[in-house]
């Protein structure tokens, strides 16, 4: 399986997916290793992950190099690698607290007591996407490991180069041997994984998510899906326009818009529409493509060639239906074999355009005016997705009133894409954006264990016939 | 659709399932009614259910009559009706506490705060079985209502007579109008329901559970399945045999064994096998069939004719493979058109008999001797199911050591089927016994809401470009 470099369009790497039989052998031995891992206790597991953290830190440069070649962009990559340590620390704390709460309790019935137990699933499968290859491969993996599961991870075949580097760091931690494995492969390997694991965690497109749900159903296992989004922002007439334009731009074009939680629809009150738009255009025009070097600008290449086609198709559809190009360009640009998309602001947009209904995954900012708050909320909810959203208003009270009516799992108030940085809240995707328990907050650990109750008659013979 | 009376084998009742179009109209108006229900707040919803509790109590006799005709047995029916009030009170308390925890919190990041919100699913579908028609139709319904959902319930077509009586009690509570509806119908109506609701809760056989999972997958909605069991009890040589035999017998033959959590396999240490067996046989032989009247004995009729065939088939298979009849009878007995199964103790059983591997759902007690604790645990876990189990031992410590190794969601210690009476523990079915979050304990409420996080930048402009 040959892999392209997104900055040059050239094949530059090759991966060799395991056969089903090879995967079967590997997962079998992982299940055996998990027996000890499960019994080892939470402190042992925290120690193993802390050891890994140190090794990852030592190999930081190599990891960044591999990820940069995979994704063609730099600062998001550095962030991804830096977040590994924070994530391990955060989940260590949460899981320690979680497993501390197993003490015995009396019940409401005389002589009957209860003790809560946990049986981790033996083997968790993680299938992760190409937009944040390292970060999103770990988001479910770390809590699953701490819960006592073995984890096999299949990152996207579009950005696989970091796998070898990361697996080497894993192999240097004796405690993780046979417990955590990264494997290379495409859709077929992902399908194989669904047949060999006890839970599947999938992050990616809604289209593929449906297939993963079907595979889990066939195998009668639980599934956790985090899928597409079409996040809306609502800017009221009382909002701080300076602040709103900066945050919205950031939320739309970071990682060249290749983020499930990036802002893809902007609804602005009619009375501030023009001042908002002119400032947004001014700020957008200051941004530069990260070409010829990764440090040349803020906007890296579109990582997946398929995505270039989707973006161009949506733009073409929008212009055909009357959208006006207010900043950016009419289509992605090819530079030295890579494809780039400038921050592109569209006005005169309508809800029959693909760019207003389908996930774009690019730095496209369609801006639409609204007249009443009710209308804005209706617009924002006019989507099959329900991932996140944002509201900007003069007071928090005004913003919260709107946010409470938005049909999505998280709303940033007077800021954008805070879901990327705040991990404390529990949330569940709405509509076609996902299925399954929260992946954030303490309850996230529960996804990876079967809870078990010990019901104890501590005294006396039961009064029965 | 004609319905038989299990005590006479005669058709005695008819149900008229709604067409898909009728169901579509009904569920549409329920979704509209749910908008107010959701907004009304937890105290309003508790009040509505408390009002309903009073009305149900007033119609207790009629409800018991209908259920007795449906199921052919009495004292379990009285218990079912009595438990309605307890269940409403318990969930009122749990949900009040749950919704009280929405206060705003600071996060670990300066200026960023978080508030937890909840958006109930609009319409929950409940598909419930015939063994405890009232109780199991409410087990998910009450928490779902309190969470703010509308609920449509389709009880089994085998025991539908209580539906009309119960719906009349619902209609007398203004607060529940359009929010809770019971509908008549069989498998086809259940399939329709999966197309029209936002979550499906199913209690029933593993075979049907797989179909429900597929239907939920087709509709891309979450599913909660509580399915079959093949519960094992382990009796060690230190156990109190007097106590163990009473509890095991109770756990096996209550409701004529028609309970997912009834004991269906009995593993006894070789050294106490004979004393256990003789006492068990002695006690079993004291039990009487509830014939000619419901008060004539403890063992009611087998409710479903299909189940009679399954039980007879398992017994035939067991005898063919060498099982010895030690108490009870070789097959179900037909009495005045109804079918009854005496408490039937089998010895000389092996794990290649259906009665040791497939769910029986009848008062059959296969008893097998074991030599070591390891062997007993291996035997107990030798099943595709993982619902519950029990251990009897001289000390709790000894029992807990064994219980921790049993692969099932709940283990009773020195007692049997405590899951039927203790609702505090959180638990998740193992293996083919189910899928989805716990239906007991505070987390059960979470199944019916999408958690939503409000992420608030309370101060200052974000430091971005």
mmCIF file with all atom_site columns, C-alpha atoms in Angstrom, chain B residues 319-390:
data_model
loop_
_atom_site.group_PDB
_atom_site.id
_atom_site.type_symbol
_atom_site.label_atom_id
_atom_site.label_alt_id
_atom_site.label_comp_id
_atom_site.label_asym_id
_atom_site.label_entity_id
_atom_site.label_seq_id
_atom_site.pdbx_PDB_ins_code
_atom_site.Cartn_x
_atom_site.Cartn_y
_atom_site.Cartn_z
_atom_site.occupancy
_atom_site.B_iso_or_equiv
_atom_site.pdbx_formal_charge
_atom_site.auth_seq_id
_atom_site.auth_comp_id
_atom_site.auth_asym_id
_atom_site.auth_atom_id
_atom_site.pdbx_PDB_model_num
ATOM 1  C CA . UNK B 1 319 ? -32.040 -37.824 28.964 1.00 0.00 ? 319 UNK B CA 1
ATOM 2  C CA . UNK B 1 320 ? -30.794 -39.081 25.617 1.00 0.00 ? 320 UNK B CA 1
ATOM 3  C CA . UNK B 1 321 ? -27.263 -38.067 26.645 1.00 0.00 ? 321 UNK B CA 1
ATOM 4  C CA . UNK B 1 322 ? -27.472 -39.810 30.030 1.00 0.00 ? 322 UNK B CA 1
ATOM 5  C CA . UNK B 1 323 ? -28.989 -37.315 32.472 1.00 0.00 ? 323 UNK B CA 1
ATOM 6  C CA . UNK B 1 324 ? -30.775 -38.880 35.441 1.00 0.00 ? 324 UNK B CA 1
ATOM 7  C CA . UNK B 1 325 ? -34.140 -37.596 36.633 1.00 0.00 ? 325 UNK B CA 1
ATOM 8  C CA . UNK B 1 326 ? -33.786 -37.076 40.382 1.00 0.00 ? 326 UNK B CA 1
ATOM 9  C CA . UNK B 1 327 ? -36.935 -35.089 41.043 1.00 0.00 ? 327 UNK B CA 1
ATOM 10 C CA . UNK B 1 328 ? -39.785 -33.724 38.918 1.00 0.00 ? 328 UNK B CA 1
ATOM 11 C CA . UNK B 1 329 ? -40.895 -35.141 35.622 1.00 0.00 ? 329 UNK B CA 1
ATOM 12 C CA . UNK B 1 330 ? -39.552 -36.074 32.226 1.00 0.00 ? 330 UNK B CA 1
ATOM 13 C CA . UNK B 1 331 ? -41.520 -33.423 30.396 1.00 0.00 ? 331 UNK B CA 1
ATOM 14 C CA . UNK B 1 332 ? -44.054 -30.638 30.856 1.00 0.00 ? 332 UNK B CA 1
ATOM 15 C CA . UNK B 1 333 ? -47.522 -31.810 31.854 1.00 0.00 ? 333 UNK B CA 1
ATOM 16 C CA . UNK B 1 334 ? -50.688 -30.702 30.162 1.00 0.00 ? 334 UNK B CA 1
ATOM 17 C CA . UNK B 1 335 ? -53.444 -30.004 32.684 1.00 0.00 ? 335 UNK B CA 1
ATOM 18 C CA . UNK B 1 336 ? -56.781 -28.735 31.443 1.00 0.00 ? 336 UNK B CA 1
ATOM 19 C CA . UNK B 1 337 ? -55.114 -27.207 28.369 1.00 0.00 ? 337 UNK B CA 1
ATOM 20 C CA . UNK B 1 338 ? -52.312 -25.426 30.253 1.00 0.00 ? 338 UNK B CA 1
ATOM 21 C CA . UNK B 1 339 ? -48.726 -26.648 30.451 1.00 0.00 ? 339 UNK B CA 1
ATOM 22 C CA . UNK B 1 340 ? -46.865 -27.024 33.747 1.00 0.00 ? 340 UNK B CA 1
ATOM 23 C CA . UNK B 1 341 ? -43.331 -28.029 34.608 1.00 0.00 ? 341 UNK B CA 1
ATOM 24 C CA . UNK B 1 342 ? -42.542 -29.470 38.033 1.00 0.00 ? 342 UNK B CA 1
ATOM 25 C CA . UNK B 1 343 ? -39.271 -28.467 39.735 1.00 0.00 ? 343 UNK B CA 1
ATOM 26 C CA . UNK B 1 344 ? -37.065 -30.968 37.965 1.00 0.00 ? 344 UNK B CA 1
ATOM 27 C CA . UNK B 1 345 ? -33.646 -31.942 39.267 1.00 0.00 ? 345 UNK B CA 1
ATOM 28 C CA . UNK B 1 346 ? -31.231 -33.542 36.845 1.00 0.00 ? 346 UNK B CA 1
ATOM 29 C CA . UNK B 1 347 ? -27.999 -35.288 37.779 1.00 0.00 ? 347 UNK B CA 1
ATOM 30 C CA . UNK B 1 348 ? -25.284 -36.980 35.736 1.00 0.00 ? 348 UNK B CA 1
ATOM 31 C CA . UNK B 1 349 ? -25.367 -33.940 33.454 1.00 0.00 ? 349 UNK B CA 1
ATOM 32 C CA . UNK B 1 350 ? -22.564 -32.925 31.076 1.00 0.00 ? 350 UNK B CA 1
ATOM 33 C CA . UNK B 1 351 ? -21.675 -29.716 29.252 1.00 0.00 ? 351 UNK B CA 1
ATOM 34 C CA . UNK B 1 352 ? -22.652 -31.149 25.895 1.00 0.00 ? 352 UNK B CA 1
ATOM 35 C CA . UNK B 1 353 ? -26.309 -31.156 26.922 1.00 0.00 ? 353 UNK B CA 1
ATOM 36 C CA . UNK B 1 354 ? -28.484 -28.261 25.790 1.00 0.00 ? 354 UNK B CA 1
ATOM 37 C CA . UNK B 1 355 ? -29.818 -27.950 29.321 1.00 0.00 ? 355 UNK B CA 1
ATOM 38 C CA . UNK B 1 356 ? -26.286 -26.935 30.411 1.00 0.00 ? 356 UNK B CA 1
ATOM 39 C CA . UNK B 1 357 ? -25.627 -24.468 27.576 1.00 0.00 ? 357 UNK B CA 1
ATOM 40 C CA . UNK B 1 358 ? -28.872 -23.004 26.255 1.00 0.00 ? 358 UNK B CA 1
ATOM 41 C CA . UNK B 1 359 ? -31.290 -20.832 28.192 1.00 0.00 ? 359 UNK B CA 1
ATOM 42 C CA . UNK B 1 360 ? -34.103 -23.032 29.568 1.00 0.00 ? 360 UNK B CA 1
ATOM 43 C CA . UNK B 1 361 ? -36.509 -20.537 31.141 1.00 0.00 ? 361 UNK B CA 1
ATOM 44 C CA . UNK B 1 362 ? -38.137 -23.273 33.203 1.00 0.00 ? 362 UNK B CA 1
ATOM 45 C CA . UNK B 1 363 ? -37.795 -24.771 36.718 1.00 0.00 ? 363 UNK B CA 1
ATOM 46 C CA . UNK B 1 364 ? -35.056 -27.218 35.729 1.00 0.00 ? 364 UNK B CA 1
ATOM 47 C CA . UNK B 1 365 ? -32.131 -27.726 38.136 1.00 0.00 ? 365 UNK B CA 1
ATOM 48 C CA . UNK B 1 366 ? -29.156 -29.560 36.646 1.00 0.00 ? 366 UNK B CA 1
ATOM 49 C CA . UNK B 1 367 ? -26.714 -30.381 39.461 1.00 0.00 ? 367 UNK B CA 1
ATOM 50 C CA . UNK B 1 368 ? -23.083 -31.237 38.799 1.00 0.00 ? 368 UNK B CA 1
ATOM 51 C CA . UNK B 1 369 ? -20.250 -32.065 41.195 1.00 0.00 ? 369 UNK B CA 1
ATOM 52 C CA . UNK B 1 370 ? -16.839 -30.391 40.982 1.00 0.00 ? 370 UNK B CA 1
ATOM 53 C CA . UNK B 1 371 ? -13.496 -31.170 42.582 1.00 0.00 ? 371 UNK B CA 1
ATOM 54 C CA . UNK B 1 372 ? -11.515 -27.910 42.662 1.00 0.00 ? 372 UNK B CA 1
ATOM 55 C CA . UNK B 1 373 ? -12.559 -24.297 42.842 1.00 0.00 ? 373 UNK B CA 1
ATOM 56 C CA . UNK B 1 374 ? -10.710 -23.627 39.579 1.00 0.00 ? 374 UNK B CA 1
ATOM 57 C CA . UNK B 1 375 ? -12.801 -26.283 37.900 1.00 0.00 ? 375 UNK B CA 1
ATOM 58 C CA . UNK B 1 376 ? -16.009 -24.811 39.310 1.00 0.00 ? 376 UNK B CA 1
ATOM 59 C CA . UNK B 1 377 ? -15.125 -21.356 37.969 1.00 0.00 ? 377 UNK B CA 1
ATOM 60 C CA . UNK B 1 378 ? -14.249 -22.816 34.593 1.00 0.00 ? 378 UNK B CA 1
ATOM 61 C CA . UNK B 1 379 ? -17.600 -24.604 34.495 1.00 0.00 ? 379 UNK B CA 1
ATOM 62 C CA . UNK B 1 380 ? -19.526 -21.504 35.531 1.00 0.00 ? 380 UNK B CA 1
ATOM 63 C CA . UNK B 1 381 ? -17.864 -19.412 32.830 1.00 0.00 ? 381 UNK B CA 1
ATOM 64 C CA . UNK B 1 382 ? -18.395 -22.085 30.163 1.00 0.00 ? 382 UNK B CA 1
ATOM 65 C CA . UNK B 1 383 ? -21.312 -20.263 28.548 1.00 0.00 ? 383 UNK B CA 1
ATOM 66 C CA . UNK B 1 384 ? -22.063 -17.665 25.930 1.00 0.00 ? 384 UNK B CA 1
ATOM 67 C CA . UNK B 1 385 ? -24.055 -15.765 28.558 1.00 0.00 ? 385 UNK B CA 1
ATOM 68 C CA . UNK B 1 386 ? -22.920 -13.477 31.371 1.00 0.00 ? 386 UNK B CA 1
ATOM 69 C CA . UNK B 1 387 ? -25.895 -12.179 33.265 1.00 0.00 ? 387 UNK B CA 1
ATOM 70 C CA . UNK B 1 388 ? -25.631 -13.134 36.914 1.00 0.00 ? 388 UNK B CA 1
ATOM 71 C CA . UNK B 1 389 ? -24.510 -15.875 39.258 1.00 0.00 ? 389 UNK B CA 1
ATOM 72 C CA . UNK B 1 390 ? -24.248 -16.886 42.900 1.00 0.00 ? 390 UNK B CA 1
#
